[in-house]
Short mmCIF file of C-alpha atoms in Angstrom, two decimals:
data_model
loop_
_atom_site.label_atom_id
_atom_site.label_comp_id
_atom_site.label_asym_id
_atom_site.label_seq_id
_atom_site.Cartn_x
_atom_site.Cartn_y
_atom_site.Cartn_z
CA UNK A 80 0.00 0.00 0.00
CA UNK A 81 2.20 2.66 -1.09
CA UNK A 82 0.29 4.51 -4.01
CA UNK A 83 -1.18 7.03 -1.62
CA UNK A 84 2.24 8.35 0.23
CA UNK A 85 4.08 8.53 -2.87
CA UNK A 86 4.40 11.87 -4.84
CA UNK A 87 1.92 13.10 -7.45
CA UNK A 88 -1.77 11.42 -8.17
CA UNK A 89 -3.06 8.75 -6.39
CA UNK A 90 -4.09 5.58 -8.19
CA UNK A 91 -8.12 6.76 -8.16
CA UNK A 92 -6.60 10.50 -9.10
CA UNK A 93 -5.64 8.51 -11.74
CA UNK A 94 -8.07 6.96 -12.92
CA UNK A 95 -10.17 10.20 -12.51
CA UNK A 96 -8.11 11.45 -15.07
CA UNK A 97 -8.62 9.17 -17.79
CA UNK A 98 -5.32 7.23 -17.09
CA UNK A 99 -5.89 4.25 -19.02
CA UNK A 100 -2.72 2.16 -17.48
CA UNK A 101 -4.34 3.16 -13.80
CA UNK A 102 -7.21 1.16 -14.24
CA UNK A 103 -5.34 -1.85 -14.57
CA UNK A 104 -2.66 -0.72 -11.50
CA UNK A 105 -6.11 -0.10 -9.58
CA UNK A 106 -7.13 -3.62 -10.19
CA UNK A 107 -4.33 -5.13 -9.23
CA UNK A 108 -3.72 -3.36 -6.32
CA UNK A 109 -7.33 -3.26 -4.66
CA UNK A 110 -8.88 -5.99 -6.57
CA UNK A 111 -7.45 -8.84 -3.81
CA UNK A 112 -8.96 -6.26 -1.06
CA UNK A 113 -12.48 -6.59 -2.64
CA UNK A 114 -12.44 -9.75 -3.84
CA UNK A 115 -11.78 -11.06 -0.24
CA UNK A 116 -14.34 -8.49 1.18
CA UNK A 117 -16.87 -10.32 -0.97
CA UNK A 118 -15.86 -13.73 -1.30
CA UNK A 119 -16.02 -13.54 3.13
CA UNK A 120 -19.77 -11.79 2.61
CA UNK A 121 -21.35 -13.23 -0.60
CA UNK A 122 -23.01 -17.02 -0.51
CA UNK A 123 -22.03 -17.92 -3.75
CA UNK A 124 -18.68 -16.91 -6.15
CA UNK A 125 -21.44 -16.25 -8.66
CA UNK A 126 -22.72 -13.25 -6.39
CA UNK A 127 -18.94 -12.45 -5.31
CA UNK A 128 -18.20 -11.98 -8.77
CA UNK A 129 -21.45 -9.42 -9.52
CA UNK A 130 -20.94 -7.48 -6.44
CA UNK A 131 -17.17 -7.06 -7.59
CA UNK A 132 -18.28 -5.31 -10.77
CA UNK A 133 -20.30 -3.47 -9.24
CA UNK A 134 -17.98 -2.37 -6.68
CA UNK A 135 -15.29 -1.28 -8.91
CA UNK A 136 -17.95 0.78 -11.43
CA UNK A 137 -18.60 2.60 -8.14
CA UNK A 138 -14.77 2.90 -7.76
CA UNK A 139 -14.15 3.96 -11.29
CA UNK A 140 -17.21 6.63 -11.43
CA UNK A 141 -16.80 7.90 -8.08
CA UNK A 142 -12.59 8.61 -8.50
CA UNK A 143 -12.72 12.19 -8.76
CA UNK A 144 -14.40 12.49 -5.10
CA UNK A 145 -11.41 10.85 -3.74
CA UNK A 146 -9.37 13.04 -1.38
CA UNK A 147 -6.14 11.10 -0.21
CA UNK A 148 -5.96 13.91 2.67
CA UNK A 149 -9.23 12.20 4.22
CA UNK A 150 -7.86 8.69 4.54
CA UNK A 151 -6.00 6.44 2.50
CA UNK A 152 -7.17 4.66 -0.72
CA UNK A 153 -7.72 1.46 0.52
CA UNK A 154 -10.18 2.76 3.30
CA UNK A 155 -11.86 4.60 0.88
CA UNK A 156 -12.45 1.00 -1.55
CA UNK A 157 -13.41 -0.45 1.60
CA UNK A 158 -15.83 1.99 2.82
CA UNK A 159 -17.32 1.47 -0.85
CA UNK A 160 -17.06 -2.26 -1.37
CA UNK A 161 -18.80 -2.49 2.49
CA UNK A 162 -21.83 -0.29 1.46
CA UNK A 163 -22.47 -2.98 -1.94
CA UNK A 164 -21.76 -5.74 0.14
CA UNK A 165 -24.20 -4.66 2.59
CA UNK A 166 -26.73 -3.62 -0.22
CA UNK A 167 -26.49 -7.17 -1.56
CA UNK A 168 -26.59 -8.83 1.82
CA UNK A 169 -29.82 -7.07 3.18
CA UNK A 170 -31.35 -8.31 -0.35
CA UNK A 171 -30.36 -11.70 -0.34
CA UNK A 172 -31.75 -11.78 3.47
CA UNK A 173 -35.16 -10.63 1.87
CA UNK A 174 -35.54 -13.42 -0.59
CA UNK A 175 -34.97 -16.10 2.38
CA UNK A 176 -32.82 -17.58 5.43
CA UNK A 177 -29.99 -16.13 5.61
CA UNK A 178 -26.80 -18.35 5.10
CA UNK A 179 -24.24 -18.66 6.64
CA UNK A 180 -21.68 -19.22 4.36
CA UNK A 181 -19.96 -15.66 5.07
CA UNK A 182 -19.33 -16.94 8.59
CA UNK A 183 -17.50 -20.28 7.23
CA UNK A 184 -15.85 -17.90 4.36
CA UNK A 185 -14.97 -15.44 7.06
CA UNK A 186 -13.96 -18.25 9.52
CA UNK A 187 -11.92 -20.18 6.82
CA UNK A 188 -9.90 -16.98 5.60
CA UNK A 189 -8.88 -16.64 9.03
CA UNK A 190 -7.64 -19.97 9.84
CA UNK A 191 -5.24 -19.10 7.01
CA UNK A 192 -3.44 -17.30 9.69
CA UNK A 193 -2.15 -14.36 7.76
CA UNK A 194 -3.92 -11.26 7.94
CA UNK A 195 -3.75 -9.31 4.69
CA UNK A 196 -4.03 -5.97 6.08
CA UNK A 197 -0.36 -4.32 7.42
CA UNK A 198 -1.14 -0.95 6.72
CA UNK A 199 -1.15 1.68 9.92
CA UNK A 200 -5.17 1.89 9.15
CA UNK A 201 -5.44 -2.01 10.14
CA UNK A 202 -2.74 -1.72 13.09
CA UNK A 203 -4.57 1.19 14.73
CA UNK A 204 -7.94 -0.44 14.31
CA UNK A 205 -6.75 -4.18 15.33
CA UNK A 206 -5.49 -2.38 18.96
CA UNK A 207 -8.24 0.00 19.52
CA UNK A 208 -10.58 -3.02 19.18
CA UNK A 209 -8.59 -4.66 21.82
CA UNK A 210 -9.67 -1.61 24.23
CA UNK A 211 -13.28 -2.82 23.74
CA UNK A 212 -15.15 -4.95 25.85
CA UNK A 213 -15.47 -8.06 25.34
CA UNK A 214 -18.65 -8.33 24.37
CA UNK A 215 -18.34 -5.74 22.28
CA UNK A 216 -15.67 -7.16 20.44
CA UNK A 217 -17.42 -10.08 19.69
CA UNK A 218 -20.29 -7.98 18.48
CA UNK A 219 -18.75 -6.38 16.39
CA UNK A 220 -16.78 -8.90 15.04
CA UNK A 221 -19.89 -10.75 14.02
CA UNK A 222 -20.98 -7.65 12.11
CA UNK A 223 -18.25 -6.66 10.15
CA UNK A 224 -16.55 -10.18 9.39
CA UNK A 225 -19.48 -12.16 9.53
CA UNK A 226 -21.54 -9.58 8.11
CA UNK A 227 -24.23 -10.68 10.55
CA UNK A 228 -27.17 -8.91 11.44
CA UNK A 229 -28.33 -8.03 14.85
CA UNK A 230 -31.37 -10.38 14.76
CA UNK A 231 -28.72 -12.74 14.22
CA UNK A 232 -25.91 -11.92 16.45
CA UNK A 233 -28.51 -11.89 19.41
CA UNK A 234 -29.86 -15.00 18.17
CA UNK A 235 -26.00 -16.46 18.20
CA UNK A 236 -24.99 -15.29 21.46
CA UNK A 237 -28.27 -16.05 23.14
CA UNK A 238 -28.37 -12.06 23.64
CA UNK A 239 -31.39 -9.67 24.48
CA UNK A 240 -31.46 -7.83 20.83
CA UNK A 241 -31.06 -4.44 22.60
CA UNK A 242 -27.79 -5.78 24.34
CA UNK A 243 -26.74 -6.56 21.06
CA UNK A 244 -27.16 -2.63 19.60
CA UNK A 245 -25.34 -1.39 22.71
CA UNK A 246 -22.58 -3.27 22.02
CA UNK A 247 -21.89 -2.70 18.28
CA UNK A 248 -22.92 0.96 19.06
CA UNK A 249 -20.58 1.75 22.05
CA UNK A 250 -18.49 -0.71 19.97
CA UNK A 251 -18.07 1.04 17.18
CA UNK A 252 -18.30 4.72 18.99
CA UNK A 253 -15.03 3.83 20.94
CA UNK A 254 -13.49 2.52 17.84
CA UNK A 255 -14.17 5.75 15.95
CA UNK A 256 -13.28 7.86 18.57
CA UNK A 257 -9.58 6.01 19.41
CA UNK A 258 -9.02 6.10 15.58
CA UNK A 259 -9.44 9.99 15.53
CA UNK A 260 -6.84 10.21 18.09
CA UNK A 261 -4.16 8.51 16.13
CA UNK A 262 -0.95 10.01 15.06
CA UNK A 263 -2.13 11.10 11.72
CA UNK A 264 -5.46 12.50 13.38
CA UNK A 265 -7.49 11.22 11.15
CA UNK A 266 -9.38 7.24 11.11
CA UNK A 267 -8.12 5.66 7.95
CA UNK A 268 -4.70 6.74 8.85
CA UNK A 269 -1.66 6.23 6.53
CA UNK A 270 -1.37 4.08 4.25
CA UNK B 132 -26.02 15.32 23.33
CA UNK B 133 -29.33 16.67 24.86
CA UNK B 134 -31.36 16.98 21.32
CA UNK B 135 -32.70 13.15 21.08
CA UNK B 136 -32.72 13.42 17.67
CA UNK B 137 -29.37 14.04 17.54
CA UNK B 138 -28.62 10.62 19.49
CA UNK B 139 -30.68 9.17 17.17
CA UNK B 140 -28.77 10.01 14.26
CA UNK B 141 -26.18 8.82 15.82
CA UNK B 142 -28.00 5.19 16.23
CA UNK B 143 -28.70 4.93 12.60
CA UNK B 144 -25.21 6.02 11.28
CA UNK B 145 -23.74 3.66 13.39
CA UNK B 146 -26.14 0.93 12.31
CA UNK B 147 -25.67 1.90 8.93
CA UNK B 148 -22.35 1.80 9.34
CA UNK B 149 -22.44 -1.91 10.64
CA UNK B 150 -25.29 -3.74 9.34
CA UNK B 151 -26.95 -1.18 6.90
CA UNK B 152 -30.55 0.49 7.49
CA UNK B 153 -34.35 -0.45 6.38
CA UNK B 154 -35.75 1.71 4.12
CA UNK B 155 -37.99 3.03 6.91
CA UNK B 156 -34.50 3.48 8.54
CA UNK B 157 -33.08 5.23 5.80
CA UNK B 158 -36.34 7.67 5.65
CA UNK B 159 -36.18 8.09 9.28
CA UNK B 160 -32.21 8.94 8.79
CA UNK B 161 -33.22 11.35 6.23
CA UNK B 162 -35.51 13.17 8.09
CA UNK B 163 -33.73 13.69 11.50
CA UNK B 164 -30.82 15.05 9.46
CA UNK B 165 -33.19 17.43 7.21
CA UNK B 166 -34.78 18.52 10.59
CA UNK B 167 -31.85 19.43 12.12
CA UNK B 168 -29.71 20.37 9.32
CA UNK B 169 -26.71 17.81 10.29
CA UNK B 170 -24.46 16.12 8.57
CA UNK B 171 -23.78 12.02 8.83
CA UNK B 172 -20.42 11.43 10.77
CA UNK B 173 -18.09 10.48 8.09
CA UNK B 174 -15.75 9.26 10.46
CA UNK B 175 -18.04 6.39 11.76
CA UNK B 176 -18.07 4.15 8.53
CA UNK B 177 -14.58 5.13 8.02
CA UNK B 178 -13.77 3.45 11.20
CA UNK B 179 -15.91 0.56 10.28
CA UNK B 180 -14.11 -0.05 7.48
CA UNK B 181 -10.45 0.28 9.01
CA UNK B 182 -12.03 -2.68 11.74
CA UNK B 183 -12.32 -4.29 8.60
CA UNK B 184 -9.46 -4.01 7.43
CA UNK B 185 -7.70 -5.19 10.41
CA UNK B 186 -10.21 -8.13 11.09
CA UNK B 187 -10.05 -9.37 7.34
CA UNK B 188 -8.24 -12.81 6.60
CA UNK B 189 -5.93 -12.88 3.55
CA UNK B 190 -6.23 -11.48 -0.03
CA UNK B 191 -6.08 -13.57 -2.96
CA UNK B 192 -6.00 -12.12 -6.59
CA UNK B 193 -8.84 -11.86 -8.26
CA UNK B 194 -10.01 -14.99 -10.78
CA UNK B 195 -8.12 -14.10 -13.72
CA UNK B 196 -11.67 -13.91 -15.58
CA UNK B 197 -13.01 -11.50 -13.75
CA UNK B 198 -10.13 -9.80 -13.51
CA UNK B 199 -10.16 -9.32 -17.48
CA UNK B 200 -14.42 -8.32 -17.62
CA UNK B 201 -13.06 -5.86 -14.85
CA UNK B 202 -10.79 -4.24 -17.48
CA UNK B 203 -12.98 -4.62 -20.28
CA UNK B 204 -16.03 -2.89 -18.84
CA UNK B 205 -13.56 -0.07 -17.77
CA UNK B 206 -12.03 0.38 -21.26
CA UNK B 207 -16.09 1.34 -22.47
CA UNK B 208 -16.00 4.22 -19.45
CA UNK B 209 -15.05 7.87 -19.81
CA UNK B 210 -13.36 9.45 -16.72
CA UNK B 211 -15.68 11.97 -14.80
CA UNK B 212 -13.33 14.85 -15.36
CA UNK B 213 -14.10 14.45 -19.20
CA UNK B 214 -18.04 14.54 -18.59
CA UNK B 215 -20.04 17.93 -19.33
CA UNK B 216 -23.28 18.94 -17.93
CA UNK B 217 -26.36 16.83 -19.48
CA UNK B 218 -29.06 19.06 -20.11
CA UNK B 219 -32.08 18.92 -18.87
CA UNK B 220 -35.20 19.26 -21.35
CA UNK B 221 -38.70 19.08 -21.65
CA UNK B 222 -40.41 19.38 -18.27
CA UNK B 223 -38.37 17.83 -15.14
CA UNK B 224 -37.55 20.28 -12.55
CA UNK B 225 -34.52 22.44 -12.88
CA UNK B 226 -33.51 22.14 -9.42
CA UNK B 227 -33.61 18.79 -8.69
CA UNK B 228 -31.57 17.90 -5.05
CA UNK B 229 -32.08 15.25 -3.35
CA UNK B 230 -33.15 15.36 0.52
CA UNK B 231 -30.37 14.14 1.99
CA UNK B 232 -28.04 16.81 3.05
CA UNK B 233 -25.58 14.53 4.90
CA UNK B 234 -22.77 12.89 2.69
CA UNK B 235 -19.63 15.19 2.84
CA UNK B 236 -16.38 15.16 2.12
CA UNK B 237 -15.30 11.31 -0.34
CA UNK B 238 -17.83 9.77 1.33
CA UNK B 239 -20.19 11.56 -0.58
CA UNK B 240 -18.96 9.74 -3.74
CA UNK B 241 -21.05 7.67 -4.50
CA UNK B 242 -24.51 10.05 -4.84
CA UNK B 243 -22.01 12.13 -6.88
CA UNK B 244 -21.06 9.38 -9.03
CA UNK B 245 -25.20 8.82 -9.33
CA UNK B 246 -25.36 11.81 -10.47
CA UNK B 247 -22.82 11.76 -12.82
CA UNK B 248 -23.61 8.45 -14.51
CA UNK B 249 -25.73 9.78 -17.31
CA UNK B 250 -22.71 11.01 -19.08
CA UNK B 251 -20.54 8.35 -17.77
CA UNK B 252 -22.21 5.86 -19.59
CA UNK B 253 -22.29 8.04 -22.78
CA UNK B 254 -25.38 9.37 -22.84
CA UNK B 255 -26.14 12.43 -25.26
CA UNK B 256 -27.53 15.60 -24.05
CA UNK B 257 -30.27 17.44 -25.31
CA UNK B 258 -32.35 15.28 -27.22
CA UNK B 259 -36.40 16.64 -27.80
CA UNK B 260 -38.57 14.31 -25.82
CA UNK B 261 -40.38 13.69 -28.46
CA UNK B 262 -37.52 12.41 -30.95
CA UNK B 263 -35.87 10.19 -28.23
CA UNK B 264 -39.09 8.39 -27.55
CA UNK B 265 -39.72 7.88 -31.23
CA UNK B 266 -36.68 6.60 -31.70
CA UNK B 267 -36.28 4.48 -29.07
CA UNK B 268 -39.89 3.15 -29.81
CA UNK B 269 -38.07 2.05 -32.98
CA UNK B 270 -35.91 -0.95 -31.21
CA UNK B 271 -37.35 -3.69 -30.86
CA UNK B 272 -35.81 -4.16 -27.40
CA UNK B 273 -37.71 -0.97 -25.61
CA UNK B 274 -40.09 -1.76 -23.26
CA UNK B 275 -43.33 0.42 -23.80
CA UNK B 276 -46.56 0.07 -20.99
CA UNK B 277 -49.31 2.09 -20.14
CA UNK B 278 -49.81 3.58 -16.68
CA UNK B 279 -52.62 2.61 -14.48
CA UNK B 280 -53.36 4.67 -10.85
CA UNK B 281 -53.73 2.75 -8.29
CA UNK B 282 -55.77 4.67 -6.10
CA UNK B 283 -59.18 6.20 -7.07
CA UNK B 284 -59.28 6.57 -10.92
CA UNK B 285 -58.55 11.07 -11.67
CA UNK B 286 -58.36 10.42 -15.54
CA UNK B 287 -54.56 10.17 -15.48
CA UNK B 288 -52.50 8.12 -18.41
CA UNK B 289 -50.44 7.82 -20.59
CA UNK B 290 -47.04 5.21 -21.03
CA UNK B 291 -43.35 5.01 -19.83
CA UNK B 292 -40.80 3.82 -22.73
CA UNK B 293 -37.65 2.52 -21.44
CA UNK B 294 -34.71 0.67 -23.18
CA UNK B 295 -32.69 -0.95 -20.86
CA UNK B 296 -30.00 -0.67 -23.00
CA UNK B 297 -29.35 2.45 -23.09
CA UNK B 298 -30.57 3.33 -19.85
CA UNK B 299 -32.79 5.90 -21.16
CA UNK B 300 -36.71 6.88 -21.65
CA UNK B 301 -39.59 8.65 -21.73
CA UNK B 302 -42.67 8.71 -19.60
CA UNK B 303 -46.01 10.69 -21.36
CA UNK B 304 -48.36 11.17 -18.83
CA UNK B 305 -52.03 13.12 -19.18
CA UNK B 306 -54.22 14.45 -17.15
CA UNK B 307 -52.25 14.46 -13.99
CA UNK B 308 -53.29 17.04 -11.66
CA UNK B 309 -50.94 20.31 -12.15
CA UNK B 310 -48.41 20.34 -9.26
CA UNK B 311 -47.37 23.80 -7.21
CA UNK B 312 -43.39 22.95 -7.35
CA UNK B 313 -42.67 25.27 -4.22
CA UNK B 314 -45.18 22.41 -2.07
CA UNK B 315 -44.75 19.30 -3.90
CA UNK B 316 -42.96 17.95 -7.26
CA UNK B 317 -43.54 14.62 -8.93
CA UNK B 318 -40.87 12.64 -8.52
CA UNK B 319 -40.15 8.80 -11.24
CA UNK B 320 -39.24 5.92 -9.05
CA UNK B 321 -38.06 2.52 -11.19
CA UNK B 322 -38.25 -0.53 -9.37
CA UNK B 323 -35.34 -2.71 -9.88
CA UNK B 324 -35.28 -6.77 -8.63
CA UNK B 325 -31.74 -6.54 -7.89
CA UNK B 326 -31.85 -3.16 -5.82
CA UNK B 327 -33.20 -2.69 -2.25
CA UNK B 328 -34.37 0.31 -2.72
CA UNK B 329 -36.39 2.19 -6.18
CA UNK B 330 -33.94 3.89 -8.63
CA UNK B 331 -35.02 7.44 -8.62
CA UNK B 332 -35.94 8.31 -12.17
CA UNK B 333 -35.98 12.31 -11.63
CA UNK B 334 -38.09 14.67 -10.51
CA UNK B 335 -40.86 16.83 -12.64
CA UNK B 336 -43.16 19.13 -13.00
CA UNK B 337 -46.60 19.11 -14.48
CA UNK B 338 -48.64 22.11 -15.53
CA UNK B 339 -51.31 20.61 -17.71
CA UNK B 340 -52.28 18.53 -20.95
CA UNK B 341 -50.05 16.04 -21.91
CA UNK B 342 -46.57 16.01 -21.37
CA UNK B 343 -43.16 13.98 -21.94
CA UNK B 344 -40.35 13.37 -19.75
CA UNK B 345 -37.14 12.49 -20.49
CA UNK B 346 -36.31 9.69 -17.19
CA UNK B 347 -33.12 10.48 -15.43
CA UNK B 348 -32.09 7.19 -14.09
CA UNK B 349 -29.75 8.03 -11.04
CA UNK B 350 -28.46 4.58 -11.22
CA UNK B 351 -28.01 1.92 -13.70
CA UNK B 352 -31.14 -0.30 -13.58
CA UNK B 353 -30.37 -4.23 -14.07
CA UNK B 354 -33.95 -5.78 -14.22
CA UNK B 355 -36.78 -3.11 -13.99
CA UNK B 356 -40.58 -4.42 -12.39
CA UNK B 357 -42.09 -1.62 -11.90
CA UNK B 358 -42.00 1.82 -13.55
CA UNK B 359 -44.03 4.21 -10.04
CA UNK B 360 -44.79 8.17 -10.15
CA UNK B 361 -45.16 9.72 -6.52
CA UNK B 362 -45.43 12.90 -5.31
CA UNK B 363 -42.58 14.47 -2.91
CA UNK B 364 -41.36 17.28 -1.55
CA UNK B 365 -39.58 19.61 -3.64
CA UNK B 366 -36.55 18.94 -4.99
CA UNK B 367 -37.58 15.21 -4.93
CA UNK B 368 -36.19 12.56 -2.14
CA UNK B 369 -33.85 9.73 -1.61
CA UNK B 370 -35.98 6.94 -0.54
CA UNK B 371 -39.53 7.66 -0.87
CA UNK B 372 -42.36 6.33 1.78
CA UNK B 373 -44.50 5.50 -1.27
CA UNK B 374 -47.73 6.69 0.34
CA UNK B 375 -48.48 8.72 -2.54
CA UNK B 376 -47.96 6.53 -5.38
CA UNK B 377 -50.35 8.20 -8.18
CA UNK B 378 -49.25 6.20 -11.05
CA UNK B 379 -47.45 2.56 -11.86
CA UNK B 380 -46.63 0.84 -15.02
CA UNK B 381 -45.74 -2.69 -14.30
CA UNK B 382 -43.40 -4.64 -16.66
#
């Protein structure tokens, strides 16, 4: 992740731009990050594979609005690919039980052991979550890698529902508000 | 934090953030903020997304075919700095905003992208009404069906013409009862299978007879249902309660 400290455009600047050769670099540098985003949250490859397209239109159409002063591009593709992802999940939801195949996709990509993400954003994120409660760690963790609901995270941990918002709330709240603290004041740090 | 409403924004952005919002939600979001002129928290789903960044197991590349569709599709897209102003013709409001003051700063990309995707996908500009419907009644492939109201019959009709290839139409619509833009605006929602919530179509006026509209998809419709005409506040909104739906054109 070094596109967005080095000198001149960023890759999404780039692209903006009409930079044919960035479109490819873009791919190649975030397409692993949203390809695992949706591969964790999507029940099928089939779905991975739409939501991916769609993600990166987004990406493509939306470059100009990216400001590498507000947080680095991979937070940015995140933020994006998390608002699709959580588009298509709420609709698949509709249509019948949810699966859960994100949790075993989620689960499974961790037992790999590795985690992808070394860049200061994931560092300062992985130890304010370790200030958290418990409870709220697990909360949260159910929502964002699990991409579970809160009917079902209540259901799963045998939780009143309204426990369950607390949590990921005061969760979340903490997180945000450690991450502003950080040494580059801002939450999706350097890159 | 002593205005409720203020915690309460603060609820739904961080559930939105997290698990995403109902449309109810979303209206209820969208109202809070308009009555108390805030702005979401940027910050909040930027901090959702670094958690997932630093919970997230490891990366592989992308399939190799999807990797090349990804480049393809991009190869048949102009950048945004090369797009110009679309104009707007034949009756749809001139100032159409949505409701939704709140997205600032990058995170307000992708409503601007919305907006931009008319020319992004190569649209041309000012086209009469009247030609663009003819010739898109011309394909084969447009879809063409009359409205029906669903309430209490007024004498309203008239048809919608879409072509889902080109991601473009025209809705003529008569006798609809003449709307005072400063209270109200008419505002063209298209229902889409694959999207939670209605594509808004644009926002219009109508001051009598019959009249055409070019549609101003704000997002790129995969499988359209339902074709619906409501009436809003002015300047249109982002999710609509549909409790004034006064026409529909099923596919």
């Amino acid at each position: 992740m070094t596109h967005s400290t080095l000198p001149g455009p960023s890759l999404l600047q780039r692209v903006a731009r009409g930079d044919a050769s960035a479109v490819q670099a873009c791919l190649d540098e975030h397409g692993p990050l949203v390809w695992a985003l949706a591969r964790r949250l999507c029940p099928s490859s089939a779905d991975a594979e739409d939501v991916v397209q769609e993600i990166f239109i987004a990406l493509w159409k939306s470059a100009d609005q990216y400001d590498p002063a507000l947080g680095t591009e991979s937070t940015w593709v995140t933020t994006v690919a998390r608002r699709k992802l959580i588009d298509l999940r709420r609709r698949v939801a509709r249509r019948g039980p949810t699966s859960e195949l994100g949790e075993e996709h989620a689960s499974a990509a961790r037992d790999q052991g590795e985690l992808a993400a070394e860049s200061d954003d994931a560092e300062r994120a992985r130890k304010a979550m370790a200030e958290l409660r418990p409870e709220q760690q697990r909360v949260l963790e159910l929502a964002i890698v699990h991409g579970m609901t809160y009917d079902e995270i209540a259901r799963k941990l045998a939780l009143p529902l309204g426990t369950v918002k607390t949590h990921a709330r005061r969760g979340l709240m903490r997180v945000r508000e450690l991450l502003s603290r950080g040494p580059a004041a801002r939450p999706g740090g350097a890159t | 934090m002593n205005d409720p409403r203020l915690q309460r924004i603060e609820e739904l952005a961080l559930d939105r953030a997290l698990v995403g919002l109902s449309p109810s939600e979303e209206l209820e979001l969208e109202g809070l903020l308009a009555a108390t002129g805030r702005a979401l928290d940027p910050e909040i789903e930027l901090a959702a997304a670094a958690l997932d960044g630093a919970l997230s197991g490891r990366r592989t590349a992308l399939p190799e075919s999807l990797a090349a569709r990804l480049a393809a599709s991009a190869a048949h897209l102009r950048p945004p700095a090369a797009l110009t102003p679309v104009k707007r013709i034949g009756t749809p409001a001139a100032a159409h905003s949505t409701a939704l003051p709140a997205w600032s700063g990058w995170l307000a990309a992708a409503a601007a992208g919305a907006v931009a995707l008319f020319a992004w996908l190569g649209r041309e500009g000012a086209v009469e009404p009247a030609r663009l419907r003819a010739e898109l009644l011309a394909r084969a492939a447009t879809l063409e069906r009359a409205w029906s109201e669903p309430g209490p019959p007024t004498g309203a009709s008239g048809d919608v013409v879409w072509s889902q290839d080109e991601q473009t139409g025209v809705m003529r619509i008569a006798g609809l009862a003449p709307n005072d833009p400063t209270v109200e605006q008419y505002q063209l929602w298209i229902f889409d299978e694959t999207q939670e919530h209605p594509v808004d179509g644009g926002v219009f006026d109508v001051v009598a007879g019959e009249i055409l509209v070019p549609i101003d998809a704000k997002l790129p419709v995969a499988k359209p249902t339902l074709f619906a005409v409501t009436r809003e506040k002015p300047g249109g909104v982002v999710v609509s309660d549909q409790k004034r739906i006064v026409l529909v054109a099923p596919i």
